[in-house]
PDB file of C-alpha atoms in Angstrom:
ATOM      1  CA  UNK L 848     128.082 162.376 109.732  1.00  0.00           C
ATOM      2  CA  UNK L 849     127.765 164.113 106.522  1.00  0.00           C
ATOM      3  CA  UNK L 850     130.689 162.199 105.036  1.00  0.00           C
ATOM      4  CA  UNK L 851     129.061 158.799 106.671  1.00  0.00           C
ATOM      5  CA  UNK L 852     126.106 159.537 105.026  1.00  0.00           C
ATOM      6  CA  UNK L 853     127.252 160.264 101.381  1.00  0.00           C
ATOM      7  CA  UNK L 854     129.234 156.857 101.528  1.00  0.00           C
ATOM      8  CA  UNK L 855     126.390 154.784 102.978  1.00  0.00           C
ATOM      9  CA  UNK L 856     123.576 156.621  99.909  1.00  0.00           C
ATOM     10  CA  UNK L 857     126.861 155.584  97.424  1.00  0.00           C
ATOM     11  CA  UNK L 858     127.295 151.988  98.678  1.00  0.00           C
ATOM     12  CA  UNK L 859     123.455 151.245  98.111  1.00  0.00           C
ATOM     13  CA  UNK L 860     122.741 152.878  94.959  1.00  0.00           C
ATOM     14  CA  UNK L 861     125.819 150.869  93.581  1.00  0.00           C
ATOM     15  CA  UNK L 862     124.215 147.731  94.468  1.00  0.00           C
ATOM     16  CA  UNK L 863     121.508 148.447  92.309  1.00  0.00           C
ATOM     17  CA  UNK L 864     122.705 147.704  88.173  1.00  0.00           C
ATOM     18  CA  UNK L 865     120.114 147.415  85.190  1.00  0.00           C
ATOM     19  CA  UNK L 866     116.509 146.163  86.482  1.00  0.00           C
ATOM     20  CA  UNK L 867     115.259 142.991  84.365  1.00  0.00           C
ATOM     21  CA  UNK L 868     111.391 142.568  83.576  1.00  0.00           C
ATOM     22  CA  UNK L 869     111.046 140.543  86.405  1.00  0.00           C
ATOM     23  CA  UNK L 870     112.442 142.831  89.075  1.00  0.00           C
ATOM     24  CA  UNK L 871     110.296 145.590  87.081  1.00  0.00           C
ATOM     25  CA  UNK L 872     107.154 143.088  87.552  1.00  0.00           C
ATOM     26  CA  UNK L 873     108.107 142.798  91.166  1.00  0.00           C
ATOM     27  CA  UNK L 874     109.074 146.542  91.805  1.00  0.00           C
ATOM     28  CA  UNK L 875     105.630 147.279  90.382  1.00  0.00           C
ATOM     29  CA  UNK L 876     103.596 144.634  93.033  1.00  0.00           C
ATOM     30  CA  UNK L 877     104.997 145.995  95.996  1.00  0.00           C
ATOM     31  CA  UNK L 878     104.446 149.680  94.909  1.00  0.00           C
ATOM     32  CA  UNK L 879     100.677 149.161  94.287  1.00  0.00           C
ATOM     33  CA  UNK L 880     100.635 146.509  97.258  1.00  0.00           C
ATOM     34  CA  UNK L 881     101.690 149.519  99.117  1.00  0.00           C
ATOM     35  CA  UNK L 882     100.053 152.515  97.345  1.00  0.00           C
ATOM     36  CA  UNK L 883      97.129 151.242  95.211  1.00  0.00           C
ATOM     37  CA  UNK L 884      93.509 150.243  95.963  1.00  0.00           C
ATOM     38  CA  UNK L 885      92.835 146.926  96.898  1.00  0.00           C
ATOM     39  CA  UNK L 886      89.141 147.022  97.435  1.00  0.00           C
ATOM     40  CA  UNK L 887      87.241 144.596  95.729  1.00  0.00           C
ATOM     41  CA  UNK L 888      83.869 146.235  96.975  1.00  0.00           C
ATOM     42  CA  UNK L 889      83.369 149.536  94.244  1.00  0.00           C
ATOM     43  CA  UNK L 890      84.020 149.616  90.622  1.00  0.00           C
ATOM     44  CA  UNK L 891      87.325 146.972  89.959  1.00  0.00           C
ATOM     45  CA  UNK L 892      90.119 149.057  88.332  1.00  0.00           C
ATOM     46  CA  UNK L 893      93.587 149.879  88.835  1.00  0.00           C
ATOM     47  CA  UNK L 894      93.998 152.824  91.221  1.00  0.00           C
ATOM     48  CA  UNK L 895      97.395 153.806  92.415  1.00  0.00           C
ATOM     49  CA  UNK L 896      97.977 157.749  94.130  1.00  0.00           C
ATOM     50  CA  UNK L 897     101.236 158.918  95.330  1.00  0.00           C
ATOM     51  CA  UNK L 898     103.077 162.684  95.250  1.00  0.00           C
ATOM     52  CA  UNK L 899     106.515 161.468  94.588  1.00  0.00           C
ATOM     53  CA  UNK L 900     106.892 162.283  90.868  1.00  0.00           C
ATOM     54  CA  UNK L 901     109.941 159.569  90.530  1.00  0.00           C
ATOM     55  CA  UNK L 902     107.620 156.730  92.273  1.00  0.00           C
ATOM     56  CA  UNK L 903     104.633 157.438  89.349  1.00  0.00           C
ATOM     57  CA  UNK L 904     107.558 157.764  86.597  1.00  0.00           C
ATOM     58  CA  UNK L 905     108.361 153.766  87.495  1.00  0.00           C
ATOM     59  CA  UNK L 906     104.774 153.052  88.407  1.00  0.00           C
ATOM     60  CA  UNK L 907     104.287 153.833  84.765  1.00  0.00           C
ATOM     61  CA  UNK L 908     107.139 152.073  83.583  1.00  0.00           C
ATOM     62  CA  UNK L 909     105.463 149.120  85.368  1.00  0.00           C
ATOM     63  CA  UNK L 910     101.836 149.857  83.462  1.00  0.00           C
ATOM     64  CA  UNK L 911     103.441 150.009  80.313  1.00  0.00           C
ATOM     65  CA  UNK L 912     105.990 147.672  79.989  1.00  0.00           C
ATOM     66  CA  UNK L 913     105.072 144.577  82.176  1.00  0.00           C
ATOM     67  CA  UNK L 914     100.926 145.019  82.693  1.00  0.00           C
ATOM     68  CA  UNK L 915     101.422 146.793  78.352  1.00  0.00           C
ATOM     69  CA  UNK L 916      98.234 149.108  79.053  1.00  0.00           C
ATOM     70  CA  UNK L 917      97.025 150.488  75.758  1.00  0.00           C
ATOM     71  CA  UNK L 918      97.866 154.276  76.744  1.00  0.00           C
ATOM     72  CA  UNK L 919      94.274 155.212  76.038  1.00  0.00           C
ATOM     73  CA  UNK L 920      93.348 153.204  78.709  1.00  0.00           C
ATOM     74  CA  UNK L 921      95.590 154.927  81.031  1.00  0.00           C
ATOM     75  CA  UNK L 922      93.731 158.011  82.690  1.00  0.00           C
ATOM     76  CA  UNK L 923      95.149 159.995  85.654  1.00  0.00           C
ATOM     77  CA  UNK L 924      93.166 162.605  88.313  1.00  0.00           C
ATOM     78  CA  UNK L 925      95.489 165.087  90.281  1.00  0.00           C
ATOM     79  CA  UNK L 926      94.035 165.848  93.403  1.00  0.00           C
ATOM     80  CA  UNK L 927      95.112 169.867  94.229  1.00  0.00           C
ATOM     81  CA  UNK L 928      94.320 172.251  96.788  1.00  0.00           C
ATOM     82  CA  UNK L 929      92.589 175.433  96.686  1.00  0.00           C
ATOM     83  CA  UNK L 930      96.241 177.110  96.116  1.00  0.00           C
ATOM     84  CA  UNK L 931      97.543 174.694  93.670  1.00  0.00           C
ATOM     85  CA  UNK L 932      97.995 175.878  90.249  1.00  0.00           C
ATOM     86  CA  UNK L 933      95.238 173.708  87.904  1.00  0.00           C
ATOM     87  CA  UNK L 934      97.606 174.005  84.218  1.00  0.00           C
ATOM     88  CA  UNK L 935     101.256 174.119  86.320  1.00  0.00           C
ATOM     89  CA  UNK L 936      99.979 171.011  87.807  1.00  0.00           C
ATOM     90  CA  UNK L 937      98.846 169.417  84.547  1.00  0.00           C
ATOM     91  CA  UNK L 938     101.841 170.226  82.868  1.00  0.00           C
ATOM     92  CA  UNK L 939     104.018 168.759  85.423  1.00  0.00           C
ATOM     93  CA  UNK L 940     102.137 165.303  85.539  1.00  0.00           C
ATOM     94  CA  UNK L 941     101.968 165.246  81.476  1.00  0.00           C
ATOM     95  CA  UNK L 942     105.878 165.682  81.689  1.00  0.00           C
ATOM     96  CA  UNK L 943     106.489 163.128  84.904  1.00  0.00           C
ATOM     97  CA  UNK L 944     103.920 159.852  83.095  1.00  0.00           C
ATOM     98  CA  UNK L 945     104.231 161.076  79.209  1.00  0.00           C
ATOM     99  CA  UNK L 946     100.187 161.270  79.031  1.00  0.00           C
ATOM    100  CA  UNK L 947      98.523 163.658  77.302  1.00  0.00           C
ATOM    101  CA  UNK L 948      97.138 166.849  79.461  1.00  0.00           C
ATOM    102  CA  UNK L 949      93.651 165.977  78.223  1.00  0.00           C
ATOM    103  CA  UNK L 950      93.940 162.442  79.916  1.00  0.00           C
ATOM    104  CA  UNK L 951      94.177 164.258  83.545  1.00  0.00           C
ATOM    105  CA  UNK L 952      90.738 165.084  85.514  1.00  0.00           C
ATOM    106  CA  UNK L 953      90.935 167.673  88.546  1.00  0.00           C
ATOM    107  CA  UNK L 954      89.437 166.811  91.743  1.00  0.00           C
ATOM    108  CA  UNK L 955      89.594 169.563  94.399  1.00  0.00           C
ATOM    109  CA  UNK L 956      90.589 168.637  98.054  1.00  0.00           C
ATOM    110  CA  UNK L 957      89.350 171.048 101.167  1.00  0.00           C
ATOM    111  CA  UNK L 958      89.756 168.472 104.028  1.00  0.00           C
ATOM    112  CA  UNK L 959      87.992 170.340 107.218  1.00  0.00           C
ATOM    113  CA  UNK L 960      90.421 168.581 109.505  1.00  0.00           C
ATOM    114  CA  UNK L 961      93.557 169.529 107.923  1.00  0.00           C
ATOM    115  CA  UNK L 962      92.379 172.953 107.214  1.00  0.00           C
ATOM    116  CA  UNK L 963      95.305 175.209 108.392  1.00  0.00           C
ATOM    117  CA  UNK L 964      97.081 172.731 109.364  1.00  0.00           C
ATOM    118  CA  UNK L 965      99.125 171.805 106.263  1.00  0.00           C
ATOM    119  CA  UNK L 966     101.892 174.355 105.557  1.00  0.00           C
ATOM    120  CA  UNK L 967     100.762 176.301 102.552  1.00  0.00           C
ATOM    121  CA  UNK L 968     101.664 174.636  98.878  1.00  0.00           C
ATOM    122  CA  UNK L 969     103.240 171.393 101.110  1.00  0.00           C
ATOM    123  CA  UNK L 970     102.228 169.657  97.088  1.00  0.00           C
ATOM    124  CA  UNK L 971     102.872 171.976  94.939  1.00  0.00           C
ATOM    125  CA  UNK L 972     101.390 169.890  92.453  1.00  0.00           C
ATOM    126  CA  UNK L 973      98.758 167.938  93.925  1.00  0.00           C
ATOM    127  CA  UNK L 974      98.348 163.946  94.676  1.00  0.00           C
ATOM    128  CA  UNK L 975      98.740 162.203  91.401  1.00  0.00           C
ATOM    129  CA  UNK L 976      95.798 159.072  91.083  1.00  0.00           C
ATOM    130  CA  UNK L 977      96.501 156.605  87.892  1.00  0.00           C
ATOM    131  CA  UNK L 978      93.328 154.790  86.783  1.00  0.00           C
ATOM    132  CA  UNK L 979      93.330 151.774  84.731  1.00  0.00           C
ATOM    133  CA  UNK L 980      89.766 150.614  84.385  1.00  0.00           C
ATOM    134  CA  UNK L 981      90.383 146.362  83.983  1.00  0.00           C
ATOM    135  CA  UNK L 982      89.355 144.054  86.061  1.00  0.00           C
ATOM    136  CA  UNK L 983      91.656 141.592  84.864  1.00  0.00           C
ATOM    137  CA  UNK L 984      94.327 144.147  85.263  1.00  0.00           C
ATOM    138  CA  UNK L 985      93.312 144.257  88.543  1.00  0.00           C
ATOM    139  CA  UNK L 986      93.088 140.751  89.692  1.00  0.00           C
ATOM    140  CA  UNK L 987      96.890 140.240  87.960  1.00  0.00           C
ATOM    141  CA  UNK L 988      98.043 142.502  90.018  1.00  0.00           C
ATOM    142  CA  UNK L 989      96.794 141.400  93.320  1.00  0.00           C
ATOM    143  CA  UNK L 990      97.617 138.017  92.176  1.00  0.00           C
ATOM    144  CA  UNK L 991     101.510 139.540  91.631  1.00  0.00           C
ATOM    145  CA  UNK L 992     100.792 140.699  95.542  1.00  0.00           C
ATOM    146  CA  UNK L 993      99.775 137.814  96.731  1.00  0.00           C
ATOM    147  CA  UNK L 994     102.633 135.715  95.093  1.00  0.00           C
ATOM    148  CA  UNK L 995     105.221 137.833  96.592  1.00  0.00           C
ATOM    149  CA  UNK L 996     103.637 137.217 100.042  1.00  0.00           C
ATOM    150  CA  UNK L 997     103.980 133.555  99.390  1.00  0.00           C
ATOM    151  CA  UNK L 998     107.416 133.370  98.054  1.00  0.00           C
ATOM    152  CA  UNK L 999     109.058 135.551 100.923  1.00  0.00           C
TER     153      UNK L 999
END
């Protein structure tokens, strides 16, 4: 199976060459179409969260080459735990999007129902949440979304 399985990870990662700006542009819709906020109903900005530190590196890639944030517009909040390390997880996230530490804001998670259920340090380095406060970001985007849906 082992053998089976190397061939079959081989086989699809060769079908995959250089990406052009448009399968960038379309890479980047379906990620936030499937990880970002979509609610019109609070403040309209950009807001994509994931843990996967190779999903938020081409998120990024996304945000700077096809949406071309100005990088001071670019902030990120890491949502840790109680046991997750505040500067290791700073440090980590500068490294994985290229921001500066001093563009990340901590927010604390103690969730009541998952309390002791998680195994202990399951993130070691907390939920990443990029914030790009622009409307018209955001409506692009969720136009981008709404164009795949209609050309599929």
């Amino acid at each position: 199976i082992d053998n089976e399985n190397k061939k079959a990870f081989t086989e699809g990662k060769s079908q995959i060459k250089s990406i052009s700006k448009k399968e960038l542009l379309l890479i980047g819709a379906v990620l936030y179409w499937g990880e970002g906020l979509k609610s019109e109903r609070s403040t309209v900005s950009l807001n994509f969260s994931n843990s996967d530190p190779l999903m938020i590196s081409v998120y990024m890639r996304f945000v700077r080459e096809i949406l071309k944030v100005p990088e001071e517009r670019i902030r990120a909040g890491i949502h840790i735990y109680p046991s997750t390390s505040i500067d290791g997880s700073k440090k980590f996230w500068s490294k994985t999007t290229k921001l500066p530490e001093d563009r990340f804001y901590i927010v604390t998670q103690v969730s009541r129902v998952s309390q002791n259920k998680r195994p202990f340090n399951i993130l070691p380095y907390g939920t990443l949440a990029i914030k790009i406060n622009s409307r018209q970001q955001f409506f692009k985007v969720k136009g981008m979304i709404n164009g795949v849906i209609l050309k599929t």
